[in-house]
PDB file of C-alpha atoms in Angstrom:
ATOM      1  CA  UNK G   1      24.706 -67.939 -31.350  1.00 58.00           C
ATOM      2  CA  UNK G   2      24.225 -70.745 -28.828  1.00 58.00           C
ATOM      3  CA  UNK G   3      27.003 -73.314 -28.977  1.00 54.00           C
ATOM      4  CA  UNK G   4      29.635 -70.924 -30.350  1.00 60.00           C
ATOM      5  CA  UNK G   5      32.568 -69.423 -28.507  1.00 60.00           C
ATOM      6  CA  UNK G   6      33.470 -65.745 -28.343  1.00 74.00           C
ATOM      7  CA  UNK G   7      36.621 -63.709 -27.805  1.00 91.00           C
ATOM      8  CA  UNK G   8      35.778 -63.820 -24.098  1.00 93.00           C
ATOM      9  CA  UNK G   9      36.592 -67.521 -24.037  1.00 92.00           C
ATOM     10  CA  UNK G  10      40.083 -66.859 -25.367  1.00 93.00           C
ATOM     11  CA  UNK G  11      40.626 -64.000 -22.918  1.00 94.00           C
ATOM     12  CA  UNK G  12      39.422 -65.938 -19.869  1.00 94.00           C
ATOM     13  CA  UNK G  13      41.401 -69.073 -20.709  1.00 92.00           C
ATOM     14  CA  UNK G  14      44.626 -67.318 -21.681  1.00 92.00           C
ATOM     15  CA  UNK G  15      44.777 -64.819 -18.794  1.00 94.00           C
ATOM     16  CA  UNK G  16      47.858 -65.253 -16.598  1.00 93.00           C
ATOM     17  CA  UNK G  17      49.211 -63.709 -13.393  1.00 95.00           C
ATOM     18  CA  UNK G  18      52.709 -62.431 -14.223  1.00 95.00           C
ATOM     19  CA  UNK G  19      55.343 -61.970 -11.540  1.00 94.00           C
ATOM     20  CA  UNK G  20      57.491 -59.488 -13.425  1.00 96.00           C
ATOM     21  CA  UNK G  21      56.270 -56.329 -15.156  1.00 98.00           C
ATOM     22  CA  UNK G  22      57.767 -53.703 -17.422  1.00 98.00           C
ATOM     23  CA  UNK G  23      58.058 -50.283 -15.736  1.00 97.00           C
ATOM     24  CA  UNK G  24      56.128 -48.513 -18.506  1.00 97.00           C
ATOM     25  CA  UNK G  25      53.129 -46.629 -17.118  1.00 98.00           C
ATOM     26  CA  UNK G  26      49.745 -47.251 -18.697  1.00 98.00           C
ATOM     27  CA  UNK G  27      47.736 -44.496 -20.329  1.00 97.00           C
ATOM     28  CA  UNK G  28      45.053 -42.765 -18.293  1.00 98.00           C
ATOM     29  CA  UNK G  29      42.465 -43.921 -20.836  1.00 97.00           C
ATOM     30  CA  UNK G  30      43.431 -47.566 -20.350  1.00 97.00           C
ATOM     31  CA  UNK G  31      43.270 -47.301 -16.570  1.00 98.00           C
ATOM     32  CA  UNK G  32      39.921 -45.528 -16.705  1.00 98.00           C
ATOM     33  CA  UNK G  33      38.580 -48.120 -19.151  1.00 97.00           C
ATOM     34  CA  UNK G  34      39.592 -50.970 -16.840  1.00 98.00           C
ATOM     35  CA  UNK G  35      37.938 -49.264 -13.871  1.00 98.00           C
ATOM     36  CA  UNK G  36      34.771 -48.628 -15.860  1.00 98.00           C
ATOM     37  CA  UNK G  37      34.659 -52.292 -16.863  1.00 98.00           C
ATOM     38  CA  UNK G  38      35.183 -53.325 -13.245  1.00 98.00           C
ATOM     39  CA  UNK G  39      32.361 -51.054 -12.109  1.00 98.00           C
ATOM     40  CA  UNK G  40      29.862 -53.190 -14.058  1.00 98.00           C
ATOM     41  CA  UNK G  41      30.435 -56.149 -11.705  1.00 98.00           C
ATOM     42  CA  UNK G  42      27.315 -57.545 -10.014  1.00 98.00           C
ATOM     43  CA  UNK G  43      26.900 -57.174  -6.270  1.00 97.00           C
ATOM     44  CA  UNK G  44      24.456 -58.243  -3.581  1.00 96.00           C
ATOM     45  CA  UNK G  45      21.382 -55.960  -3.824  1.00 96.00           C
ATOM     46  CA  UNK G  46      23.513 -53.654  -6.002  1.00 97.00           C
ATOM     47  CA  UNK G  47      25.403 -52.478  -2.923  1.00 97.00           C
ATOM     48  CA  UNK G  48      28.639 -52.025  -4.923  1.00 97.00           C
ATOM     49  CA  UNK G  49      30.644 -52.298  -1.683  1.00 98.00           C
ATOM     50  CA  UNK G  50      34.113 -51.744  -3.141  1.00 98.00           C
ATOM     51  CA  UNK G  51      36.373 -48.791  -2.430  1.00 98.00           C
ATOM     52  CA  UNK G  52      39.451 -48.873  -4.649  1.00 98.00           C
ATOM     53  CA  UNK G  53      42.676 -46.902  -4.296  1.00 98.00           C
ATOM     54  CA  UNK G  54      45.117 -46.865  -7.241  1.00 98.00           C
ATOM     55  CA  UNK G  55      48.753 -45.873  -6.745  1.00 98.00           C
ATOM     56  CA  UNK G  56      51.215 -44.937  -9.476  1.00 98.00           C
ATOM     57  CA  UNK G  57      54.438 -42.975  -9.849  1.00 98.00           C
ATOM     58  CA  UNK G  58      55.916 -41.462  -6.688  1.00 98.00           C
ATOM     59  CA  UNK G  59      53.006 -42.654  -4.551  1.00 98.00           C
ATOM     60  CA  UNK G  60      53.546 -46.216  -5.701  1.00 98.00           C
ATOM     61  CA  UNK G  61      57.291 -46.003  -4.935  1.00 98.00           C
ATOM     62  CA  UNK G  62      56.758 -44.512  -1.486  1.00 98.00           C
ATOM     63  CA  UNK G  63      54.154 -47.117  -0.539  1.00 98.00           C
ATOM     64  CA  UNK G  64      56.489 -49.917  -1.636  1.00 98.00           C
ATOM     65  CA  UNK G  65      59.149 -48.486   0.685  1.00 98.00           C
ATOM     66  CA  UNK G  66      56.661 -48.409   3.571  1.00 98.00           C
ATOM     67  CA  UNK G  67      55.634 -52.014   2.902  1.00 98.00           C
ATOM     68  CA  UNK G  68      59.241 -53.200   2.811  1.00 97.00           C
ATOM     69  CA  UNK G  69      59.964 -51.380   6.067  1.00 97.00           C
ATOM     70  CA  UNK G  70      56.905 -52.925   7.718  1.00 97.00           C
ATOM     71  CA  UNK G  71      58.028 -56.372   6.565  1.00 95.00           C
ATOM     72  CA  UNK G  72      61.551 -55.865   7.865  1.00 95.00           C
ATOM     73  CA  UNK G  73      60.189 -54.750  11.227  1.00 97.00           C
ATOM     74  CA  UNK G  74      57.635 -57.562  11.413  1.00 96.00           C
ATOM     75  CA  UNK G  75      54.672 -55.163  11.545  1.00 97.00           C
ATOM     76  CA  UNK G  76      51.946 -57.366  10.069  1.00 97.00           C
ATOM     77  CA  UNK G  77      48.356 -56.162  10.447  1.00 97.00           C
ATOM     78  CA  UNK G  78      46.061 -58.242   8.259  1.00 96.00           C
ATOM     79  CA  UNK G  79      42.318 -57.745   8.535  1.00 96.00           C
ATOM     80  CA  UNK G  80      41.452 -61.336   7.637  1.00 94.00           C
ATOM     81  CA  UNK G  81      42.833 -64.717   8.613  1.00 91.00           C
ATOM     82  CA  UNK G  82      44.539 -66.914   6.044  1.00 86.00           C
ATOM     83  CA  UNK G  83      45.846 -70.446   5.750  1.00 85.00           C
ATOM     84  CA  UNK G  84      44.919 -73.572   3.842  1.00 82.00           C
ATOM     85  CA  UNK G  85      44.738 -76.127   6.650  1.00 82.00           C
ATOM     86  CA  UNK G  86      47.407 -78.405   8.035  1.00 82.00           C
ATOM     87  CA  UNK G  87      46.951 -81.069   5.382  1.00 86.00           C
ATOM     88  CA  UNK G  88      44.685 -81.755   2.431  1.00 89.00           C
ATOM     89  CA  UNK G  89      44.176 -80.738  -1.154  1.00 90.00           C
ATOM     90  CA  UNK G  90      44.214 -76.956  -0.606  1.00 89.00           C
ATOM     91  CA  UNK G  91      47.541 -76.840   1.158  1.00 89.00           C
ATOM     92  CA  UNK G  92      48.925 -79.288  -1.408  1.00 89.00           C
ATOM     93  CA  UNK G  93      47.911 -76.982  -4.246  1.00 89.00           C
ATOM     94  CA  UNK G  94      49.434 -73.991  -2.472  1.00 87.00           C
ATOM     95  CA  UNK G  95      52.721 -75.788  -1.921  1.00 87.00           C
ATOM     96  CA  UNK G  96      52.787 -76.957  -5.525  1.00 86.00           C
ATOM     97  CA  UNK G  97      52.352 -73.398  -6.765  1.00 86.00           C
ATOM     98  CA  UNK G  98      55.092 -72.117  -4.468  1.00 84.00           C
ATOM     99  CA  UNK G  99      57.485 -74.784  -5.697  1.00 83.00           C
ATOM    100  CA  UNK G 100      56.632 -73.960  -9.326  1.00 84.00           C
ATOM    101  CA  UNK G 101      57.210 -70.241  -8.820  1.00 83.00           C
ATOM    102  CA  UNK G 102      60.579 -70.738  -7.142  1.00 81.00           C
ATOM    103  CA  UNK G 103      61.596 -73.227  -9.812  1.00 83.00           C
ATOM    104  CA  UNK G 104      60.660 -70.750 -12.564  1.00 79.00           C
ATOM    105  CA  UNK G 105      62.737 -68.122 -10.774  1.00 80.00           C
ATOM    106  CA  UNK G 106      65.686 -70.496 -10.437  1.00 78.00           C
ATOM    107  CA  UNK G 107      65.530 -70.399  -6.631  1.00 78.00           C
ATOM    108  CA  UNK G 108      66.473 -73.579  -4.791  1.00 76.00           C
ATOM    109  CA  UNK G 109      64.533 -74.700  -1.726  1.00 71.00           C
ATOM    110  CA  UNK G 110      67.600 -74.084   0.454  1.00 75.00           C
ATOM    111  CA  UNK G 111      68.229 -70.599  -0.968  1.00 73.00           C
ATOM    112  CA  UNK G 112      66.902 -68.426   1.855  1.00 80.00           C
ATOM    113  CA  UNK G 113      68.292 -65.260   0.282  1.00 80.00           C
ATOM    114  CA  UNK G 114      66.485 -66.006  -2.968  1.00 75.00           C
ATOM    115  CA  UNK G 115      63.254 -66.600  -1.093  1.00 75.00           C
ATOM    116  CA  UNK G 116      63.583 -63.314   0.788  1.00 80.00           C
ATOM    117  CA  UNK G 117      64.197 -61.542  -2.526  1.00 80.00           C
ATOM    118  CA  UNK G 118      60.975 -63.072  -3.870  1.00 80.00           C
ATOM    119  CA  UNK G 119      59.035 -61.653  -0.925  1.00 81.00           C
ATOM    120  CA  UNK G 120      60.580 -58.231  -1.535  1.00 89.00           C
ATOM    121  CA  UNK G 121      59.459 -58.352  -5.159  1.00 91.00           C
ATOM    122  CA  UNK G 122      55.939 -59.112  -3.937  1.00 92.00           C
ATOM    123  CA  UNK G 123      55.946 -55.943  -1.854  1.00 97.00           C
ATOM    124  CA  UNK G 124      57.437 -53.948  -4.723  1.00 97.00           C
ATOM    125  CA  UNK G 125      54.447 -54.961  -6.854  1.00 98.00           C
ATOM    126  CA  UNK G 126      56.653 -57.193  -9.036  1.00 97.00           C
ATOM    127  CA  UNK G 127      57.872 -54.035 -10.724  1.00 97.00           C
ATOM    128  CA  UNK G 128      54.390 -53.086 -11.961  1.00 98.00           C
ATOM    129  CA  UNK G 129      53.886 -49.342 -12.438  1.00 98.00           C
ATOM    130  CA  UNK G 130      50.414 -49.425 -10.847  1.00 98.00           C
ATOM    131  CA  UNK G 131      48.667 -51.157  -7.974  1.00 98.00           C
ATOM    132  CA  UNK G 132      45.014 -51.130  -6.923  1.00 98.00           C
ATOM    133  CA  UNK G 133      43.955 -51.782  -3.320  1.00 98.00           C
ATOM    134  CA  UNK G 134      40.478 -53.186  -2.754  1.00 98.00           C
ATOM    135  CA  UNK G 135      38.797 -52.198   0.494  1.00 98.00           C
ATOM    136  CA  UNK G 136      35.491 -53.438   1.878  1.00 97.00           C
ATOM    137  CA  UNK G 137      33.103 -52.198   4.581  1.00 97.00           C
ATOM    138  CA  UNK G 138      32.079 -54.382   7.526  1.00 93.00           C
ATOM    139  CA  UNK G 139      28.677 -55.671   6.381  1.00 94.00           C
ATOM    140  CA  UNK G 140      27.378 -58.753   8.163  1.00 94.00           C
ATOM    141  CA  UNK G 141      30.030 -61.458   8.394  1.00 94.00           C
ATOM    142  CA  UNK G 142      31.737 -60.052   5.307  1.00 94.00           C
ATOM    143  CA  UNK G 143      31.410 -63.165   3.155  1.00 95.00           C
ATOM    144  CA  UNK G 144      28.953 -61.744   0.643  1.00 96.00           C
ATOM    145  CA  UNK G 145      30.841 -58.466   0.497  1.00 97.00           C
ATOM    146  CA  UNK G 146      34.111 -60.275  -0.181  1.00 97.00           C
ATOM    147  CA  UNK G 147      32.378 -62.249  -2.929  1.00 97.00           C
ATOM    148  CA  UNK G 148      31.176 -59.019  -4.532  1.00 98.00           C
ATOM    149  CA  UNK G 149      34.689 -57.595  -4.480  1.00 98.00           C
ATOM    150  CA  UNK G 150      36.021 -60.842  -5.934  1.00 98.00           C
ATOM    151  CA  UNK G 151      33.728 -60.360  -8.930  1.00 98.00           C
ATOM    152  CA  UNK G 152      34.906 -56.755  -9.243  1.00 98.00           C
ATOM    153  CA  UNK G 153      38.516 -57.930  -9.178  1.00 98.00           C
ATOM    154  CA  UNK G 154      37.879 -60.550 -11.854  1.00 98.00           C
ATOM    155  CA  UNK G 155      36.462 -57.819 -14.079  1.00 98.00           C
ATOM    156  CA  UNK G 156      39.676 -55.846 -13.523  1.00 98.00           C
ATOM    157  CA  UNK G 157      41.850 -58.822 -14.476  1.00 98.00           C
ATOM    158  CA  UNK G 158      39.833 -59.742 -17.566  1.00 97.00           C
ATOM    159  CA  UNK G 159      39.612 -56.136 -18.733  1.00 97.00           C
ATOM    160  CA  UNK G 160      43.392 -55.857 -18.473  1.00 97.00           C
ATOM    161  CA  UNK G 161      43.831 -59.076 -20.440  1.00 96.00           C
ATOM    162  CA  UNK G 162      41.416 -57.878 -23.127  1.00 96.00           C
ATOM    163  CA  UNK G 163      43.624 -54.820 -23.626  1.00 96.00           C
ATOM    164  CA  UNK G 164      46.830 -56.839 -23.918  1.00 96.00           C
ATOM    165  CA  UNK G 165      47.783 -55.858 -20.364  1.00 97.00           C
ATOM    166  CA  UNK G 166      48.139 -57.924 -17.200  1.00 97.00           C
ATOM    167  CA  UNK G 167      47.496 -57.963 -13.480  1.00 98.00           C
ATOM    168  CA  UNK G 168      48.136 -60.206 -10.509  1.00 98.00           C
ATOM    169  CA  UNK G 169      46.033 -60.318  -7.329  1.00 98.00           C
ATOM    170  CA  UNK G 170      48.264 -60.267  -4.242  1.00 97.00           C
ATOM    171  CA  UNK G 171      46.890 -61.288  -0.860  1.00 95.00           C
ATOM    172  CA  UNK G 172      50.278 -60.510   0.717  1.00 95.00           C
ATOM    173  CA  UNK G 173      49.503 -56.806   0.355  1.00 97.00           C
ATOM    174  CA  UNK G 174      46.610 -57.312   2.769  1.00 96.00           C
ATOM    175  CA  UNK G 175      49.038 -58.634   5.372  1.00 96.00           C
ATOM    176  CA  UNK G 176      50.137 -55.023   5.938  1.00 98.00           C
ATOM    177  CA  UNK G 177      46.679 -53.450   6.014  1.00 98.00           C
ATOM    178  CA  UNK G 178      47.465 -50.790   8.618  1.00 98.00           C
ATOM    179  CA  UNK G 179      50.537 -49.669   6.670  1.00 98.00           C
ATOM    180  CA  UNK G 180      48.475 -49.311   3.498  1.00 98.00           C
ATOM    181  CA  UNK G 181      45.582 -47.567   5.257  1.00 98.00           C
ATOM    182  CA  UNK G 182      47.869 -45.069   6.956  1.00 98.00           C
ATOM    183  CA  UNK G 183      49.667 -44.240   3.715  1.00 98.00           C
ATOM    184  CA  UNK G 184      46.455 -43.829   1.719  1.00 98.00           C
ATOM    185  CA  UNK G 185      44.453 -42.094   4.453  1.00 98.00           C
ATOM    186  CA  UNK G 186      41.810 -44.826   4.526  1.00 98.00           C
ATOM    187  CA  UNK G 187      39.560 -45.031   7.616  1.00 98.00           C
ATOM    188  CA  UNK G 188      39.940 -48.037   9.908  1.00 97.00           C
ATOM    189  CA  UNK G 189      36.396 -49.263   9.225  1.00 97.00           C
ATOM    190  CA  UNK G 190      37.354 -50.114   5.634  1.00 98.00           C
ATOM    191  CA  UNK G 191      39.142 -53.463   5.547  1.00 98.00           C
ATOM    192  CA  UNK G 192      41.809 -54.334   2.990  1.00 98.00           C
ATOM    193  CA  UNK G 193      40.969 -57.555   1.161  1.00 97.00           C
ATOM    194  CA  UNK G 194      43.915 -57.631  -1.276  1.00 97.00           C
ATOM    195  CA  UNK G 195      45.720 -55.657  -3.942  1.00 98.00           C
ATOM    196  CA  UNK G 196      46.190 -56.034  -7.693  1.00 98.00           C
ATOM    197  CA  UNK G 197      49.474 -55.029  -9.321  1.00 98.00           C
ATOM    198  CA  UNK G 198      49.050 -54.257 -13.005  1.00 98.00           C
ATOM    199  CA  UNK G 199      50.739 -53.015 -16.144  1.00 98.00           C
ATOM    200  CA  UNK G 200      52.488 -54.735 -19.041  1.00 98.00           C
ATOM    201  CA  UNK G 201      53.974 -58.162 -18.366  1.00 97.00           C
ATOM    202  CA  UNK G 202      57.691 -58.517 -19.064  1.00 97.00           C
ATOM    203  CA  UNK G 203      57.876 -61.037 -21.930  1.00 96.00           C
ATOM    204  CA  UNK G 204      61.559 -61.751 -21.236  1.00 95.00           C
ATOM    205  CA  UNK G 205      61.107 -62.761 -17.573  1.00 92.00           C
ATOM    206  CA  UNK G 206      61.487 -66.542 -17.106  1.00 90.00           C
ATOM    207  CA  UNK G 207      58.998 -66.543 -14.221  1.00 90.00           C
ATOM    208  CA  UNK G 208      56.297 -65.325 -16.611  1.00 89.00           C
ATOM    209  CA  UNK G 209      56.504 -68.586 -18.538  1.00 89.00           C
ATOM    210  CA  UNK G 210      54.866 -70.322 -15.580  1.00 88.00           C
ATOM    211  CA  UNK G 211      51.518 -71.924 -16.416  1.00 88.00           C
ATOM    212  CA  UNK G 212      49.500 -73.195 -13.479  1.00 88.00           C
ATOM    213  CA  UNK G 213      47.167 -76.155 -13.889  1.00 87.00           C
ATOM    214  CA  UNK G 214      43.456 -76.320 -13.096  1.00 90.00           C
ATOM    215  CA  UNK G 215      41.744 -79.414 -11.785  1.00 90.00           C
ATOM    216  CA  UNK G 216      39.340 -81.152 -14.206  1.00 92.00           C
ATOM    217  CA  UNK G 217      35.662 -80.284 -13.987  1.00 92.00           C
ATOM    218  CA  UNK G 218      34.896 -83.726 -12.628  1.00 92.00           C
ATOM    219  CA  UNK G 219      36.703 -82.799  -9.406  1.00 91.00           C
ATOM    220  CA  UNK G 220      34.909 -79.523  -8.785  1.00 93.00           C
ATOM    221  CA  UNK G 221      31.439 -79.759 -10.364  1.00 94.00           C
ATOM    222  CA  UNK G 222      28.478 -81.963  -9.403  1.00 94.00           C
ATOM    223  CA  UNK G 223      25.653 -82.138 -11.951  1.00 95.00           C
ATOM    224  CA  UNK G 224      21.996 -82.861 -11.273  1.00 95.00           C
ATOM    225  CA  UNK G 225      19.810 -83.772 -14.262  1.00 95.00           C
ATOM    226  CA  UNK G 226      22.326 -82.044 -16.519  1.00 95.00           C
ATOM    227  CA  UNK G 227      23.482 -84.858 -18.810  1.00 92.00           C
ATOM    228  CA  UNK G 228      26.476 -84.934 -21.134  1.00 90.00           C
ATOM    229  CA  UNK G 229      28.460 -82.063 -19.686  1.00 92.00           C
ATOM    230  CA  UNK G 230      31.202 -84.147 -18.085  1.00 90.00           C
ATOM    231  CA  UNK G 231      31.319 -86.972 -20.639  1.00 85.00           C
ATOM    232  CA  UNK G 232      34.632 -85.784 -22.078  1.00 71.00           C
ATOM    233  CA  UNK G 233      37.813 -86.561 -20.095  1.00 58.00           C
TER     234      UNK G 233
END
């Protein structure tokens, strides 16, 4: 009924991005269910432009080794630029998150070894037993295609949460696009947007207690002839 909430509200508002997973593999039925949910995502003119590769088991372990080797050798090959600007609200938010993550991990700012270990964990999928890599074709300037894949990815994350599972999107995996493409046998014309590591979050990991804040609606939404929505603080 209009005006009531649904279980979706609880799922969307409680979903988190864990940075430590249990090694337990998910069932094939759970993985298939998540992928079927993701496939219902909307896309521009129903193009459904996503190509998704999922790695598990020995393939997952071998790819992690390749990613670590590429990082050690400085072989970055990202398909898309990144950055949040020199100054301003976006870089401030990024820095605040980084500080929160290191603090939750017990890593001091001066602890270079601890910071390198955190990067390694990124490339080892935070211990997750599965990782999905989201590739996109070169259509136009890519913005609409990337938006479509973003909606697909959100379906993945919410479907995992609805099943009591978890996932974390990782743009760092896209920094080594050539390494991933070569390992998976993906043609060069498909560009790697990012990856999602997923499985069961480790409830005992201190870093998984991290709760990131969201800005209030008043700072991100402008209403036109839509009264009352932002009256509450």
